[in-house]
Coordinates of C-alpha atoms and ligand atoms in Angstrom, one line a residue:
M20 CA -0.1 0.1 -0.1
S21 CA 1.3 3.4 -0.7
F22 CA 1.8 5.8 2.1
E23 CA -0.5 8.5 0.9
N24 CA -3.4 6.4 2.1
L25 CA -2.2 6.7 6.1
F26 CA -3.2 10.4 6.4
D27 CA -5.8 13.2 6.3
Y28 CA -5.3 16.3 4.5
S29 CA -6.3 19.8 4.6
A30 CA -8.1 21.6 1.6
A31 CA -4.6 23.2 0.7
Q32 CA -2.7 19.9 0.9
Y33 CA -5.2 18.0 -1.3
E34 CA -5.6 20.7 -3.7
V35 CA -1.8 21.2 -4.3
V36 CA -1.4 17.4 -5.0
L37 CA -4.3 17.4 -7.3
G38 CA -3.0 20.9 -8.9
V39 CA 0.3 19.5 -9.5
F40 CA -1.1 16.5 -11.2
T41 CA -3.2 18.2 -13.5
L42 CA -0.4 21.0 -14.4
T43 CA 2.2 18.0 -15.2
A44 CA -0.7 16.3 -17.5
A45 CA -1.1 19.9 -19.2
V46 CA 2.6 20.2 -19.7
F47 CA 2.8 16.9 -21.3
A48 CA 0.1 17.8 -23.7
A49 CA 1.6 21.0 -24.7
V50 CA 5.1 19.3 -25.5
L51 CA 3.4 16.8 -27.3
V52 CA 2.1 19.5 -29.8
Y53 CA 5.6 21.0 -29.7
S54 CA 7.4 17.5 -30.6
L55 CA 5.1 17.1 -33.5
A56 CA 5.1 20.4 -34.7
T57 CA 9.1 20.7 -34.9
A58 CA 9.6 17.2 -36.2
G59 CA 9.9 18.6 -39.8
S60 CA 12.8 20.5 -39.0
I61 CA 14.8 17.5 -38.1
A62 CA 16.8 15.4 -40.6
P63 CA 15.1 11.7 -41.2
R64 CA 17.9 10.1 -39.3
Y65 CA 17.3 11.9 -36.1
R66 CA 13.6 12.6 -36.6
L67 CA 12.2 9.5 -34.6
T68 CA 13.2 11.2 -31.4
S69 CA 10.4 13.7 -31.9
Y70 CA 7.9 10.9 -32.2
L71 CA 9.2 8.9 -29.5
T72 CA 9.0 12.1 -27.3
G73 CA 5.1 11.9 -28.3
V74 CA 4.9 8.3 -27.4
V75 CA 6.1 9.6 -23.8
M76 CA 4.1 12.4 -23.6
V77 CA 0.8 10.3 -24.5
S78 CA 1.6 7.5 -22.0
A79 CA 2.5 10.1 -19.3
F80 CA -0.4 12.2 -20.0
I81 CA -2.7 9.3 -19.5
E82 CA -0.9 8.3 -16.4
L83 CA -1.0 11.5 -14.6
G84 CA -4.8 11.8 -15.5
L85 CA -5.4 8.5 -14.2
L86 CA -3.6 9.4 -10.9
A87 CA -5.6 12.8 -10.6
L88 CA -8.7 10.7 -11.0
R89 CA -7.6 8.1 -8.4
W90 CA -6.4 10.7 -5.8
S91 CA -10.0 12.3 -6.2
G92 CA -11.3 9.0 -5.8
S93 CA -9.5 8.0 -2.7
F94 CA -10.1 11.0 -0.5
S95 CA -13.4 12.5 0.6
W96 CA -14.1 16.0 2.2
D97 CA -15.8 15.1 5.5
G98 CA -16.6 18.9 6.4
S99 CA -13.3 19.9 8.0
R100 CA -10.4 17.5 6.4
Y101 CA -9.9 15.2 3.2
V102 CA -10.1 11.5 4.8
Q103 CA -9.3 8.4 3.2
M104 CA -12.2 6.6 1.7
G105 CA -13.3 4.8 -1.4
D106 CA -10.2 3.8 -3.4
L107 CA -6.7 3.5 -2.4
F108 CA -4.5 5.7 -3.7
S109 CA -1.3 3.9 -5.5
N110 CA 1.9 4.9 -6.9
G111 CA 2.1 1.4 -8.5
F112 CA 0.6 3.2 -11.9
R113 CA 3.9 5.4 -12.1
Y114 CA 5.8 2.1 -12.3
M115 CA 3.6 0.8 -15.1
N116 CA 4.2 3.9 -17.0
W117 CA 7.9 4.1 -16.6
S118 CA 7.9 0.5 -18.2
I119 CA 7.3 2.2 -21.3
D120 CA 8.8 5.7 -21.0
V121 CA 12.4 4.4 -19.5
P122 CA 13.0 2.2 -22.5
V123 CA 11.8 5.0 -25.0
L124 CA 13.6 7.8 -23.3
L125 CA 17.0 5.7 -23.6
T126 CA 16.4 4.7 -27.2
Q127 CA 16.2 8.6 -28.0
L128 CA 19.5 9.1 -26.4
L129 CA 20.7 6.3 -28.8
I130 CA 19.4 8.0 -31.8
V131 CA 20.4 11.5 -31.0
A132 CA 23.9 10.3 -30.0
G133 CA 24.1 8.8 -33.3
I134 CA 24.8 5.3 -32.2
T135 CA 24.4 2.7 -35.1
G136 CA 24.7 -0.6 -36.1
L137 CA 25.8 -3.5 -33.6
A138 CA 26.7 -0.8 -30.9
F139 CA 23.1 0.3 -31.1
R140 CA 21.5 -3.1 -30.8
R141 CA 23.9 -4.0 -27.7
R142 CA 23.1 -0.9 -25.7
W143 CA 19.6 -0.7 -26.5
A144 CA 19.5 -4.5 -25.2
A145 CA 21.3 -3.2 -22.0
F146 CA 19.0 -0.2 -21.5
V147 CA 15.9 -2.4 -22.0
I148 CA 17.1 -5.3 -19.7
A149 CA 18.4 -2.9 -17.0
G150 CA 15.7 -0.5 -17.1
L151 CA 12.9 -3.0 -16.8
A152 CA 14.7 -4.9 -14.2
M153 CA 15.1 -1.9 -12.1
I154 CA 11.4 -0.6 -12.3
W155 CA 9.9 -4.3 -11.8
T156 CA 12.2 -5.1 -8.7
G157 CA 11.4 -1.6 -7.2
Y158 CA 7.7 -2.2 -8.0
V159 CA 7.9 -5.3 -5.8
G160 CA 9.6 -3.3 -3.0
Q161 CA 7.3 -0.5 -3.0
F162 CA 4.3 -2.6 -1.7
D163 CA 6.3 -2.7 1.5
E164 CA 6.9 1.0 1.8
V165 CA 4.8 1.7 4.8
S166 CA 6.5 -0.9 7.0
G167 CA 9.7 -0.5 5.5
G168 CA 10.7 -4.3 6.2
A169 CA 13.2 -6.4 4.4
Q170 CA 10.9 -6.6 1.1
F171 CA 11.3 -2.8 0.9
W172 CA 15.0 -2.6 1.4
V173 CA 16.3 -5.8 -0.3
W174 CA 14.1 -5.2 -3.7
G175 CA 15.1 -1.6 -3.5
A176 CA 18.8 -2.6 -3.4
I177 CA 18.5 -4.9 -6.4
S178 CA 16.8 -2.4 -8.3
T179 CA 19.6 0.3 -7.4
V180 CA 22.3 -2.2 -9.0
F181 CA 20.3 -2.1 -12.2
Y182 CA 20.1 1.4 -12.2
L183 CA 23.8 1.8 -11.8
W184 CA 24.3 -0.5 -14.6
L185 CA 22.0 1.6 -16.8
L186 CA 23.6 4.9 -15.7
Y187 CA 26.9 3.5 -17.0
V188 CA 25.7 2.7 -20.4
A189 CA 24.0 6.2 -20.7
W190 CA 27.2 7.7 -19.5
Q191 CA 29.2 5.9 -22.1
T192 CA 26.8 6.9 -24.8
I193 CA 27.1 10.5 -23.9
R194 CA 30.7 10.1 -23.8
D195 CA 30.6 8.7 -27.4
A196 CA 28.3 11.5 -28.6
K197 CA 30.4 14.2 -27.3
A198 CA 33.4 12.7 -28.9
S199 CA 31.7 12.7 -32.3
A200 CA 29.9 16.0 -31.9
P201 CA 30.9 18.5 -34.8
T202 CA 30.8 21.7 -32.7
E203 CA 31.7 22.8 -29.5
G204 CA 28.0 24.1 -28.9
I205 CA 26.5 20.8 -29.5
R206 CA 29.2 19.1 -27.1
R207 CA 27.9 21.3 -24.5
L208 CA 24.4 20.4 -24.9
F209 CA 25.2 17.0 -24.6
S210 CA 26.9 17.8 -21.3
Y211 CA 23.5 19.2 -20.1
V212 CA 21.8 16.3 -21.2
W213 CA 24.2 14.2 -18.8
G214 CA 23.6 16.6 -16.0
L215 CA 19.7 16.8 -16.5
F216 CA 19.7 13.0 -16.8
L217 CA 21.6 12.3 -13.6
V218 CA 19.5 14.8 -11.4
S219 CA 16.2 14.2 -12.8
W220 CA 16.5 10.3 -12.7
T221 CA 18.2 10.0 -9.4
I222 CA 15.2 11.8 -7.8
Y223 CA 13.0 8.7 -8.5
P224 CA 14.8 6.6 -5.8
V225 CA 14.7 9.6 -3.4
A226 CA 10.8 9.5 -3.7
Y227 CA 11.0 5.7 -3.2
L228 CA 12.6 6.4 0.0
M229 CA 10.4 9.2 1.2
P230 CA 8.0 7.0 3.5
Q231 CA 11.3 6.1 5.4
I232 CA 12.7 9.7 5.1
S233 CA 9.4 11.5 6.4
A234 CA 6.2 9.5 7.1
T235 CA 4.2 12.6 7.5
V236 CA 1.5 14.6 5.4
E237 CA 4.2 17.1 4.3
G238 CA 6.3 13.9 3.2
V239 CA 3.4 12.9 1.1
V240 CA 2.9 16.4 -0.6
A241 CA 6.6 16.8 -1.0
R242 CA 7.0 13.4 -2.7
N243 CA 4.3 14.2 -5.1
L244 CA 5.7 17.5 -5.9
I245 CA 9.1 15.9 -6.5
Y246 CA 7.7 12.9 -8.7
S247 CA 6.1 15.7 -11.0
F248 CA 9.2 17.8 -11.0
A249 CA 11.4 14.8 -11.8
D250 CA 8.8 13.5 -14.6
I251 CA 8.9 17.1 -16.3
A252 CA 12.6 17.0 -16.2
S253 CA 13.2 13.7 -17.4
K254 CA 10.5 13.2 -20.0
A255 CA 9.4 16.8 -21.1
V256 CA 12.5 19.2 -20.9
Y257 CA 14.9 16.0 -21.9
G258 CA 12.5 15.6 -25.0
I259 CA 13.1 19.5 -26.0
L260 CA 16.7 19.5 -25.4
L261 CA 17.3 16.3 -27.5
A262 CA 15.0 17.8 -30.2
V263 CA 17.3 20.9 -30.2
I264 CA 20.3 18.8 -30.5
A265 CA 18.9 16.8 -33.3
Q266 CA 17.9 20.1 -35.1
K267 CA 21.6 21.4 -34.8
L268 CA 23.1 18.3 -35.9
S269 CA 20.6 18.3 -38.9
A270 CA 21.4 21.9 -39.9
H271 CA 25.1 21.1 -39.7
R272 CA 24.7 18.3 -42.1
G273 CA 23.0 20.8 -44.5
Y274 CA 19.6 19.7 -43.9
Q275 CA 17.3 23.0 -44.4
P276 CA 13.9 21.7 -45.0
S277 CA 12.3 25.2 -44.6
V278 CA 14.6 27.0 -46.8
E279 CA 14.1 24.4 -49.8
A280 CA 10.4 24.5 -49.3
E281 CA 10.6 28.0 -49.6
A282 CA 12.5 28.0 -52.8
A283 CA 10.4 25.5 -54.2
F284 CA 7.4 27.4 -53.4
I285 CA 9.0 30.5 -55.1
D286 CA 10.2 28.4 -58.5
E287 CA 6.3 27.3 -58.7
T288 CA 4.9 30.9 -58.3
V289 CA 7.3 32.8 -60.5
Ligands
RET3 C1 13.3 2.5 -8.1 C2 13.3 1.7 -6.8 C3 14.3 2.1 -5.8 C4 15.8 2.0 -6.4 C5 15.9 2.6 -7.7 C6 14.9 3.0 -8.6 C7 14.8 3.9 -9.8 C8 14.0 4.4 -10.3 C9 14.2 5.3 -11.8 C10 13.1 5.7 -12.4 C11 13.2 6.5 -13.5 C12 12.0 6.7 -14.1 C13 11.8 7.6 -15.2 C14 10.7 7.8 -15.7 C15 10.3 8.5 -16.6 O1 9.2 8.2 -17.5 C16 12.6 1.9 -9.0 C17 12.4 3.9 -7.6 C18 17.2 3.0 -8.3 C19 15.5 5.7 -12.0 C20 13.0 8.2 -15.8

């Protein structure tokens, strides 16, 4: 059971959590439009990253929408507080969403890093195996988050081993991307990707530990705020940053769709 169910909430606490869920869903809807609208400015070899951001945005939008519905179905106003009633709130939905988003986010990294052939297949397999093993072992552990017994700590530790493997392969990939980047500016952007990746992904295990760090109402509100912060950073900001890098790489390789389209249009009209 998620520790959210242990507490009663003031109107403000309840609304802040619900508001952040809906805000996060709205950000995902906006970035979905952005990534589809800008896909045409990216050369075909990198363009899949835009559509994969679209996949992540749709799945995360659905997840946050469901979490918002679940939150409102789990607590009822009793005249002075929101008290647990009806459904049980569950963070397990998040883990199901990560099962889609984690492999997709890592695939985007390989595409924009320009990794191809056998290296692509090897790293993709490592990412998918490490990512899913990390999520599903953590999923088993989180069922025990309220009592914080052996199930919580042992599965959390196993999950962390897979996370460290995943981080190592991500670091290798970004190192290779920097080595082959054609300009200093693009190299710098890849450094930002690494910083964003490391910080935003590492927030998730902190959120996992939250019931042990602070089993309080404030701890619940804080956990859901930091989950949303991490979600926006690791999915939306990351997707935009990769699209910007892909645009710059495309331009560097002489891909100028808008200029060509404009020239064709002028040719036709004169
Ligand atoms: C768990 C369990 C405890 C140990 C560790 C974890 C790591 C989770 C991570 C999740 C990343 C999710 C992302 C989702 C984006 O859609 C499973 C909480 C290390 C790193 C990036």
